[in-house]
Amino acid sequence: MVPEGRPDGAGAGEESARLQAAGSVRKGCDLLANSQNGCLQSRRARIHQQINRELRMRTGAENLYRATSNARVRETVALELSYVNSSLQLLKEELEGLDGNVDANQPQSEGITVPMIPLGLKETKQLDWATPLKELISGHFGEDGASYEAEIRELEDLRQATRTPSRSEAGLELLTAYYNQLCFQEARFVTPARSLGLLFHWYDSLTGVPAQQRALAFEKGSVLFNIGALHTQIGARQDRSCPEGTSCAVEAFQRAAGAFSLLRENFSHAPSPDMSPASLSMLEQLMTAQAQECVFEGLSLQAPVALRDCLAQLHLAQEAAQVAAEYRLVHQTMARPPGQDRVPLPWTSLVHGKAEYFRALAHYHAALALCDGAPVAEAELPALGQIFLGLPASSEPRGPALPQEQEERRKLGKAHLKRAILGQEEALRLHAVCRALRRVDLLQVVLAQALRRSLAKYSELDLEDDFCEAAEAPDVRREQPGPLAKTRRRPEGRAPSFSRVKVADIFHRLGPLSVFSAKNRWRLAGPIHVARGEGGFGFTLRGDAPVLIAAVVPGGRAAAAGLKQGDYIVSVNGQPCRWWKHADVVAQLKGVGDEGVSLQVLTLLPGAEPPGSGDRRPALGGLLRSQKECGWETPEPAQASPRPLLGWNRKAKRGKTGGRLSPAPHP
């Protein structure tokens, strides 16, 4: 007897696979939520619920105000509206305080580093999958929906666990596993003309405003958003006082930027403000800037062995200038609509302060390169002049040259230190005027320490008989062509790796997705008894899971029994064979005697998509090319062509069916 195939292996391993999946859920879910992050997330969920309740009250009061003409009632409703609006403002300020709590996710380490900005996860309500899935399984697939209660409960448990993921790689695997399962459910149960009928309810991560939509794509997009948000929290928790921590933080922020970029490119109609193109672009810029900051921190931790001190300090000055430029771009986006209406004020203040702080650091390291570095070779003077003096890149020197005399270098270094001190004082002022940032003691320590270091160096260079006013130092150039640019590292967003997490379709018992999906309509026939003739059964087989009747011999036993070309064999002598391979069906047919075989076949009705031609798997720009790359464990014959990653406004590409021909066994 050939067991029915399944995506995750043979039937003997079914129980172990389910136990392993359940263990993964428990591992990636912070059920107790007893950490500081868990407490913050619980407070966010409570505030989101209160905001939702106040919004419903405001909507009802506004409708009553418009509907009534009674002056006394309108006065009472207006008073109630003012109370509700005040409550909403207080709740949003409380949520803003939690979002602006940049110190909550910072690591506890001996090193002193600038705090990072983590993003809170989107909250959601509990969802009942049972009713719509049971109705669809009974109505469309022709099976008893009650027999799939275990599968539905497994899907509900997985979704419930993703509401409180742990801030670790296990939490990321949990979210990725649920996302991959959503891809399976979308391919099996959703059609362009019909949704599941579920109302997916999610709260905005930045404002707490609820949004709801019936499209499964909204659920997938929200999960992808949380994958990016969880990467930001993991990156903010790294100990960046060591090279290993900075490398992990860089990768985490790159992954976060890649997730937001992926979402922005595929989500065209956002029901939630935090998933709008403008918000996602701003978040992508912010994560790229934080990754660039971690790159600078990693370089500052390395001891310059191959480079001389002057070139090493010069490289740090360039990197600091690049970080400052990235943060200035982020601040410009946050300071204008629609960013200023959505982003917490502490974020905007911190980004502005970081832009000033790193621009000051660029001048500080430029001063160290001028004053403490050894004299450089004449061939390197044009390149260094472009950085210290802002000279244009040219083969012929123009304007003033980089001074070689120690006194001139001291004066130019002093000018850079003056700008460094002014920038650090401005960063401290921005820190002081923001009430939320004043509570972040670590940030004040970093800024004050940098200012003291610059003042000490300035005092060292300031001579008693130096009565000449220091000239205005030019900006440090962050782009340097030539040999000095070889060691520069520009972090770019990296898309989430969905192939890391292998999952099996929870509803695999319904059959292969190539045939058994809501996109197809079919008719079951049988059991049909086919006797063996002199030339065999009179039909030819092709493909796997399910096996297709590729041709029927005219006048043969199969034709007489009513089998037709294009039918799929789903049962052999009462044994379900939807997942059987071609060789398994052939072997089973060879083993029958002269009494013949009893087959149940499935016929696709007009309007159904032929297997291999529909869109089944998510793919984006060649990122996800095959089912194995996506982490989907399916049987050998799975012939799935790519589909859009989130299934929004993309046309399915038509593929070609594959298979092999094999005549029915002869006696």
XYZ file of N, CA and C in Angstrom, residues 343-534:
576
model
N 5.255 60.818 13.000
C 6.463 60.401 13.714
C 6.468 61.010 15.111
N 6.804 60.241 16.141
C 6.908 60.808 17.496
C 7.953 61.914 17.545
N 7.665 62.959 18.306
C 8.578 64.097 18.409
C 9.966 63.693 18.915
N 10.097 62.768 19.885
C 11.451 62.367 20.302
C 12.278 61.783 19.167
N 11.633 61.081 18.226
C 12.379 60.568 17.077
C 12.972 61.722 16.266
N 12.143 62.699 15.959
C 12.610 63.829 15.159
C 13.745 64.562 15.864
N 13.601 64.780 17.168
C 14.642 65.484 17.921
C 15.923 64.671 17.974
N 15.815 63.351 18.171
C 17.005 62.510 18.239
C 17.727 62.471 16.899
N 16.970 62.357 15.811
C 17.595 62.326 14.487
C 18.299 63.649 14.194
N 17.648 64.768 14.543
C 18.273 66.072 14.348
C 19.552 66.192 15.184
N 19.476 65.737 16.434
C 20.663 65.782 17.280
C 21.787 64.910 16.755
N 21.437 63.739 16.224
C 22.475 62.860 15.664
C 23.128 63.480 14.431
N 22.345 64.173 13.603
C 22.923 64.824 12.430
C 23.971 65.854 12.850
N 23.654 66.647 13.878
C 24.622 67.629 14.364
C 25.810 66.957 15.037
N 25.551 65.906 15.790
C 26.619 65.220 16.520
C 27.635 64.599 15.566
N 27.160 63.922 14.519
C 28.100 63.257 13.620
C 28.782 64.245 12.675
N 28.132 65.352 12.363
C 28.844 66.376 11.597
C 29.971 66.966 12.443
N 29.711 67.134 13.740
C 30.773 67.603 14.628
C 31.893 66.565 14.742
N 31.530 65.287 14.799
C 32.554 64.242 14.856
C 33.432 64.247 13.608
N 32.828 64.526 12.443
C 33.620 64.590 11.217
C 34.686 65.676 11.325
N 34.318 66.855 11.847
C 35.306 67.931 12.023
C 36.336 67.558 13.082
N 35.924 66.857 14.112
C 36.870 66.469 15.172
C 37.938 65.531 14.618
N 37.518 64.504 13.878
C 38.500 63.567 13.329
C 39.342 64.219 12.240
N 38.773 65.182 11.521
C 39.588 65.918 10.554
C 40.675 66.714 11.261
N 40.332 67.306 12.416
C 41.334 68.042 13.190
C 42.426 67.112 13.702
N 42.043 65.919 14.167
C 43.056 64.968 14.634
C 43.969 64.543 13.490
N 43.417 64.348 12.297
C 44.244 63.957 11.156
C 45.242 65.050 10.807
N 44.837 66.320 10.957
C 45.731 67.427 10.627
C 46.800 67.648 11.690
N 46.402 67.550 12.942
C 47.312 67.939 14.021
C 48.152 66.787 14.551
N 47.618 65.594 14.588
C 48.326 64.466 15.191
C 48.930 63.525 14.156
N 48.484 63.620 12.895
C 48.978 62.711 11.879
C 50.355 63.098 11.385
N 51.074 62.109 10.877
C 52.400 62.347 10.323
C 52.268 63.044 8.976
N 53.290 63.769 8.520
C 53.249 64.402 7.195
C 52.985 63.365 6.110
N 52.205 63.764 5.124
C 51.806 62.836 4.078
C 52.649 63.046 2.847
N 52.620 62.060 1.959
C 53.369 62.154 0.720
C 52.753 63.211 -0.184
N 53.585 63.765 -1.062
C 53.122 64.831 -1.951
C 52.035 64.343 -2.890
N 52.077 63.057 -3.263
C 51.077 62.532 -4.193
C 49.688 62.465 -3.575
N 49.612 62.420 -2.239
C 48.319 62.323 -1.573
C 47.716 63.678 -1.237
N 48.457 64.761 -1.461
C 47.963 66.085 -1.080
C 46.689 66.490 -1.816
N 46.578 66.261 -3.144
C 45.325 66.668 -3.808
C 44.092 65.967 -3.236
N 44.224 64.653 -2.952
C 43.075 63.921 -2.420
C 42.698 64.410 -1.029
N 43.709 64.691 -0.205
C 43.421 65.175 1.142
C 42.862 66.595 1.106
N 43.343 67.409 0.145
C 42.819 68.763 0.027
C 41.351 68.798 -0.333
N 40.896 67.801 -1.097
C 39.475 67.724 -1.447
C 38.622 67.506 -0.204
N 39.156 66.831 0.789
C 38.388 66.507 1.988
C 38.466 67.640 3.013
N 39.688 68.106 3.301
C 39.847 69.098 4.352
C 39.446 70.503 3.904
N 39.702 70.826 2.633
C 39.456 72.177 2.151
C 38.257 72.284 1.241
N 37.606 71.159 0.943
C 36.443 71.198 0.066
C 36.793 71.503 -1.370
N 38.003 71.133 -1.797
C 38.414 71.433 -3.165
C 37.733 70.485 -4.133
N 37.465 70.932 -5.371
C 36.856 70.033 -6.352
C 37.825 68.970 -6.796
N 37.274 67.804 -7.157
C 38.109 66.707 -7.650
C 38.615 67.061 -9.036
N 39.919 67.145 -9.192
C 40.505 67.505 -10.481
C 41.921 66.994 -10.526
N 42.385 66.743 -11.696
C 43.759 66.269 -11.851
C 44.754 67.391 -11.591
N 44.336 68.649 -11.839
C 45.212 69.785 -11.597
C 44.753 70.513 -10.343
N 45.658 70.826 -9.426
C 45.254 71.498 -8.191
C 44.730 72.894 -8.470
N 43.630 73.257 -7.829
C 43.039 74.579 -7.927
C 42.806 75.104 -6.521
N 42.984 76.400 -6.352
C 42.731 76.987 -5.053
C 43.861 76.683 -4.088
N 43.631 76.880 -2.808
C 44.690 76.664 -1.805
C 45.015 75.193 -1.651
N 46.257 74.898 -1.399
C 46.703 73.521 -1.211
C 46.684 73.178 0.271
N 46.694 71.896 0.562
C 46.713 71.444 1.944
C 48.049 71.825 2.563
N 48.037 72.543 3.672
C 49.324 72.999 4.238
C 50.146 71.831 4.761
N 51.451 71.933 4.567
C 52.372 70.921 5.063
C 53.085 71.389 6.329
N 53.187 72.716 6.504
C 53.853 73.219 7.698
C 53.001 72.920 8.935
N 53.680 72.610 10.020
C 52.985 72.227 11.238
C 52.090 73.339 11.760
N 52.571 74.618 11.652
C 51.781 75.721 12.168
C 50.497 75.918 11.371
N 50.586 75.793 10.052
C 49.394 75.947 9.230
C 48.409 74.800 9.455
N 48.950 73.614 9.640
C 48.074 72.469 9.921
C 47.374 72.657 11.268
N 48.099 73.263 12.230
C 47.491 73.500 13.536
C 46.337 74.484 13.427
N 46.508 75.518 12.641
C 45.448 76.517 12.497
C 44.225 75.928 11.804
N 44.464 75.121 10.752
C 43.327 74.508 10.064
C 42.630 73.491 10.970
N 43.431 72.741 11.750
C 42.838 71.800 12.698
C 42.044 72.513 13.776
N 42.523 73.670 14.201
C 41.815 74.449 15.200
C 40.466 74.935 14.657
N 40.458 75.308 13.369
C 39.198 75.743 12.757
C 38.193 74.595 12.706
N 38.668 73.384 12.380
C 37.765 72.228 12.377
C 37.271 71.924 13.787
N 38.129 72.076 14.792
C 37.706 71.839 16.168
C 36.659 72.855 16.611
N 36.782 74.077 16.146
C 35.794 75.089 16.499
C 34.411 74.697 15.983
N 34.361 74.209 14.749
C 33.080 73.766 14.209
C 32.578 72.514 14.936
N 33.514 71.663 15.367
C 33.107 70.476 16.119
C 32.463 70.873 17.443
N 33.050 71.857 18.122
C 32.505 72.298 19.410
C 31.126 72.923 19.221
N 30.969 73.754 18.202
C 29.674 74.373 17.945
C 28.613 73.315 17.634
N 28.968 72.309 16.864
C 28.013 71.256 16.538
C 27.627 70.423 17.745
N 28.581 70.120 18.613
C 28.275 69.327 19.802
C 27.444 70.123 20.802
N 27.680 71.429 20.885
C 26.844 72.257 21.747
C 25.416 72.314 21.215
N 25.257 72.359 19.888
C 23.923 72.359 19.308
C 23.216 71.032 19.573
N 23.953 69.922 19.487
C 23.359 68.616 19.784
C 22.908 68.542 21.240
N 23.699 69.097 22.157
C 23.298 69.123 23.561
C 22.072 70.012 23.768
N 21.993 71.111 23.037
C 20.820 71.981 23.165
C 19.555 71.262 22.688
N 19.652 70.551 21.565
C 18.501 69.803 21.063
C 18.081 68.720 22.051
N 19.069 68.129 22.712
C 18.758 67.122 23.722
C 18.038 67.743 24.910
N 18.406 68.955 25.263
C 17.838 69.584 26.454
C 16.418 70.083 26.223
N 16.091 70.495 24.993
C 14.766 71.079 24.756
C 13.689 70.017 24.569
N 14.078 68.759 24.345
C 13.095 67.683 24.180
C 12.884 66.989 25.522
N 11.672 67.037 26.027
C 11.385 66.479 27.347
C 11.666 64.976 27.389
N 11.299 64.261 26.322
C 11.503 62.813 26.317
C 12.983 62.461 26.260
N 13.773 63.218 25.472
C 15.201 62.916 25.363
C 15.946 63.258 26.644
N 15.446 64.209 27.419
C 16.127 64.552 28.674
C 16.168 63.373 29.635
N 15.229 62.434 29.464
C 15.225 61.261 30.343
C 16.221 60.195 29.893
N 16.798 60.361 28.700
C 17.770 59.395 28.192
C 19.153 59.848 28.657
N 19.567 59.364 29.804
C 20.837 59.802 30.391
C 22.028 59.388 29.529
N 21.931 58.233 28.899
C 23.057 57.732 28.117
C 23.388 58.685 26.973
N 22.371 59.248 26.332
C 22.611 60.173 25.226
C 23.333 61.424 25.716
N 22.919 61.944 26.860
C 23.589 63.125 27.398
C 25.034 62.823 27.753
N 25.299 61.635 28.258
C 26.676 61.253 28.593
C 27.543 61.235 27.346
N 27.029 60.669 26.261
C 27.808 60.594 25.020
C 28.100 61.984 24.475
N 27.072 62.844 24.448
C 27.260 64.184 23.904
C 28.211 65.009 24.771
N 28.042 64.932 26.082
C 28.918 65.694 26.976
C 30.353 65.196 26.897
N 30.536 63.912 26.786
C 31.882 63.352 26.677
C 32.562 63.829 25.394
N 31.827 63.843 24.287
C 32.407 64.315 23.028
C 32.767 65.791 23.114
N 31.921 66.592 23.760
C 32.215 68.022 23.887
C 33.459 68.247 24.746
N 33.580 67.529 25.842
C 34.770 67.685 26.692
C 36.033 67.297 25.932
N 35.940 66.260 25.123
C 37.102 65.823 24.347
C 37.517 66.892 23.335
N 36.522 67.520 22.695
C 36.846 68.560 21.710
C 37.405 69.810 22.392
N 36.840 70.178 23.545
C 37.347 71.347 24.261
C 38.774 71.131 24.744
N 39.066 69.913 25.189
C 40.430 69.624 25.647
C 41.423 69.724 24.495
N 41.055 69.212 23.348
C 41.952 69.293 22.192
C 42.100 70.726 21.720
N 41.013 71.505 21.772
C 41.090 72.910 21.365
C 42.007 73.693 22.304
N 41.911 73.427 23.611
C 42.791 74.095 24.575
C 44.247 73.731 24.326
N 44.483 72.517 23.898
C 45.851 72.086 23.608
C 46.426 72.832 22.412
N 45.576 73.137 21.418
C 46.048 73.824 20.218
C 46.033 75.338 20.354
N 45.296 75.850 21.328
C 45.155 77.299 21.485
C 46.358 77.843 22.257
N 47.263 78.524 21.556
C 48.467 79.074 22.171
C 48.180 80.434 22.779
N 49.000 80.817 23.779
C 48.783 82.085 24.467
C 48.994 83.276 23.544
N 49.992 83.194 22.659
C 50.287 84.329 21.781
C 49.591 84.219 20.428
N 48.557 83.380 20.362
C 47.825 83.215 19.103
C 46.642 84.174 19.110
N 46.863 85.369 18.487
C 45.823 86.383 18.477
C 45.033 86.394 17.174
N 45.391 85.513 16.254
C 44.689 85.471 14.970
C 43.411 84.640 15.109
N 42.342 85.181 14.567
C 41.071 84.467 14.606
C 41.124 83.281 13.646
N 40.708 82.125 14.114
C 40.724 80.930 13.262
C 39.740 81.096 12.113
N 40.176 80.710 10.914
C 39.323 80.809 9.727
C 38.193 79.784 9.807
N 37.136 80.029 9.042
C 36.003 79.107 9.004
C 36.409 77.839 8.258
N 36.298 76.703 8.906
C 36.678 75.433 8.271
C 35.575 74.981 7.325
N 35.945 74.455 6.153
C 34.914 73.973 5.220
C 34.323 72.651 5.707
N 33.206 72.285 5.105
C 32.610 70.986 5.420
C 33.530 69.860 4.983
N 33.490 68.767 5.742
C 34.277 67.583 5.383
C 33.556 66.859 4.258
N 34.263 66.624 3.162
C 33.659 65.932 2.026
C 33.505 64.460 2.368
N 32.292 63.950 2.127
C 32.039 62.547 2.456
C 32.292 61.611 1.282
N 32.436 62.135 0.065
C 32.694 61.312 -1.109
C 34.108 61.575 -1.576
N 34.908 60.537 -1.662
C 36.291 60.685 -2.053
C 36.655 59.618 -3.077
N 36.766 59.953 -4.351
C 37.201 58.962 -5.331
C 38.671 58.639 -5.163
N 39.055 57.507 -5.669
C 40.457 57.134 -5.622
C 40.753 56.118 -4.552
N 42.031 55.993 -4.155
C 42.436 54.931 -3.222
C 41.848 55.082 -1.841
N 41.490 56.317 -1.429
C 40.946 56.493 -0.087
C 39.534 55.945 0.039
N 38.868 55.706 -1.082
C 37.487 55.223 -1.040
C 37.386 53.715 -1.013
N 38.487 52.995 -1.106
C 38.419 51.541 -1.204
C 37.928 50.891 0.074
N 38.165 51.525 1.208
C 37.772 50.903 2.471
C 36.389 51.349 2.930
N 35.714 52.228 2.156
C 34.407 52.708 2.576
C 33.364 51.624 2.381
N 32.405 51.602 3.275
C 31.342 50.597 3.242
C 29.997 51.286 3.355
N 29.178 51.142 2.332
C 27.850 51.765 2.328
C 26.810 50.665 2.518
N 26.155 50.620 3.667
C 25.158 49.565 3.894
C 23.918 49.803 3.043
N 23.381 48.744 2.521
C 22.157 48.799 1.737
C 21.153 47.822 2.320
N 19.873 48.081 2.052
C 18.818 47.224 2.563
C 18.918 45.812 2.009
N 18.611 44.847 2.856
C 18.639 43.431 2.462
C 17.267 42.828 2.738
N 16.705 42.215 1.712
C 15.364 41.647 1.845
C 15.367 40.504 2.853
N 14.274 40.303 3.578
C 14.206 39.173 4.519
C 14.395 37.848 3.802
N 15.037 36.925 4.478
C 15.311 35.608 3.900
C 14.193 34.650 4.303
N 13.186 34.536 3.431
C 12.069 33.646 3.725
C 12.455 32.182 3.597
N 13.534 31.903 2.871
C 13.933 30.506 2.671
C 14.570 29.901 3.916
N 14.870 30.726 4.926
C 15.488 30.178 6.133
C 14.538 29.271 6.897
N 13.249 29.555 6.797
C 12.266 28.824 7.595
C 11.476 27.900 6.668
N 11.631 26.613 6.857
C 10.916 25.621 6.063
C 9.590 25.301 6.749
N 8.528 25.412 5.992
C 7.205 25.122 6.541
C 6.477 24.165 5.613
N 5.533 23.428 6.178
C 4.673 22.531 5.417
C 3.259 23.099 5.417
N 2.586 22.969 4.296
C 1.221 23.465 4.172
C 0.337 22.782 5.211
N -0.282 23.581 6.068
C -1.128 23.020 7.120
C -2.297 22.239 6.527
N -2.832 22.698 5.406
C -3.995 22.051 4.783
C -3.574 21.166 3.612
N -2.451 20.455 3.795
C -1.955 19.601 2.714
C -2.923 18.466 2.394
N -3.771 18.079 3.365
C -4.697 16.966 3.129
C -5.701 17.271 2.021
N -5.914 18.541 1.731
C -6.839 18.880 0.658
C -6.305 18.496 -0.708
N -5.000 18.332 -0.821
C -4.422 17.927 -2.088
C -3.410 18.934 -2.596
N -2.717 18.593 -3.687
C -1.712 19.507 -4.247
C -2.333 20.822 -4.694
N -1.602 21.901 -4.483
C -2.088 23.220 -4.846
C -2.267 23.394 -6.349
N -1.573 22.585 -7.146
C -1.690 22.719 -8.592
C -3.111 22.476 -9.076
N -3.897 21.705 -8.332
C -5.268 21.381 -8.724
C -6.264 21.831 -7.661
N -5.996 21.500 -6.401
C -6.976 21.676 -5.333
C -6.828 23.055 -4.696
N -7.336 24.054 -5.387
C -7.348 25.419 -4.883
C -8.665 26.059 -5.285
N -8.954 27.197 -4.663
C -10.207 27.888 -4.950
C -10.248 28.470 -6.350
N -9.098 28.546 -7.010
C -9.070 29.064 -8.374
C -9.633 28.069 -9.376
N -9.680 26.791 -9.010
C -10.139 25.742 -9.916
C -11.511 25.222 -9.477
N -12.281 24.756 -10.468
C -13.548 24.057 -10.210
C -13.453 22.685 -10.865
N -13.963 21.676 -10.178
C -13.805 20.319 -10.694
C -15.037 19.480 -10.376
N -15.061 18.301 -10.980
C -16.134 17.328 -10.750
C -15.488 15.976 -10.499
N -15.894 15.324 -9.399
C -15.390 14.001 -9.068
C -16.278 12.939 -9.707
N -15.666 11.910 -10.240
C -16.393 10.793 -10.859
C -15.813 9.484 -10.340
N -16.686 8.555 -10.082
C -16.206 7.257 -9.635
C -16.837 6.816 -8.338
N -16.501 5.614 -7.914
C -15.426 4.811 -8.529
C -15.800 4.253 -9.905
N -14.825 4.271 -10.806
C -14.978 3.760 -12.170
C -14.157 2.483 -12.288
N -14.810 1.404 -12.659
C -14.114 0.123 -12.781
C -13.565 -0.017 -14.199
N -12.274 -0.288 -14.289
C -11.598 -0.468 -15.580
C -10.971 -1.853 -15.577
N -11.393 -2.682 -16.521
C -10.826 -4.029 -16.642
C -9.574 -3.985 -17.512
N -8.710 -4.933 -17.295
C -7.492 -5.017 -18.079
C -7.787 -5.756 -19.393
N -7.345 -5.180 -20.492
C -7.505 -5.825 -21.789
C -6.190 -6.381 -22.290
N -6.207 -6.800 -23.530
C -4.984 -7.356 -24.105
C -3.895 -6.294 -24.227
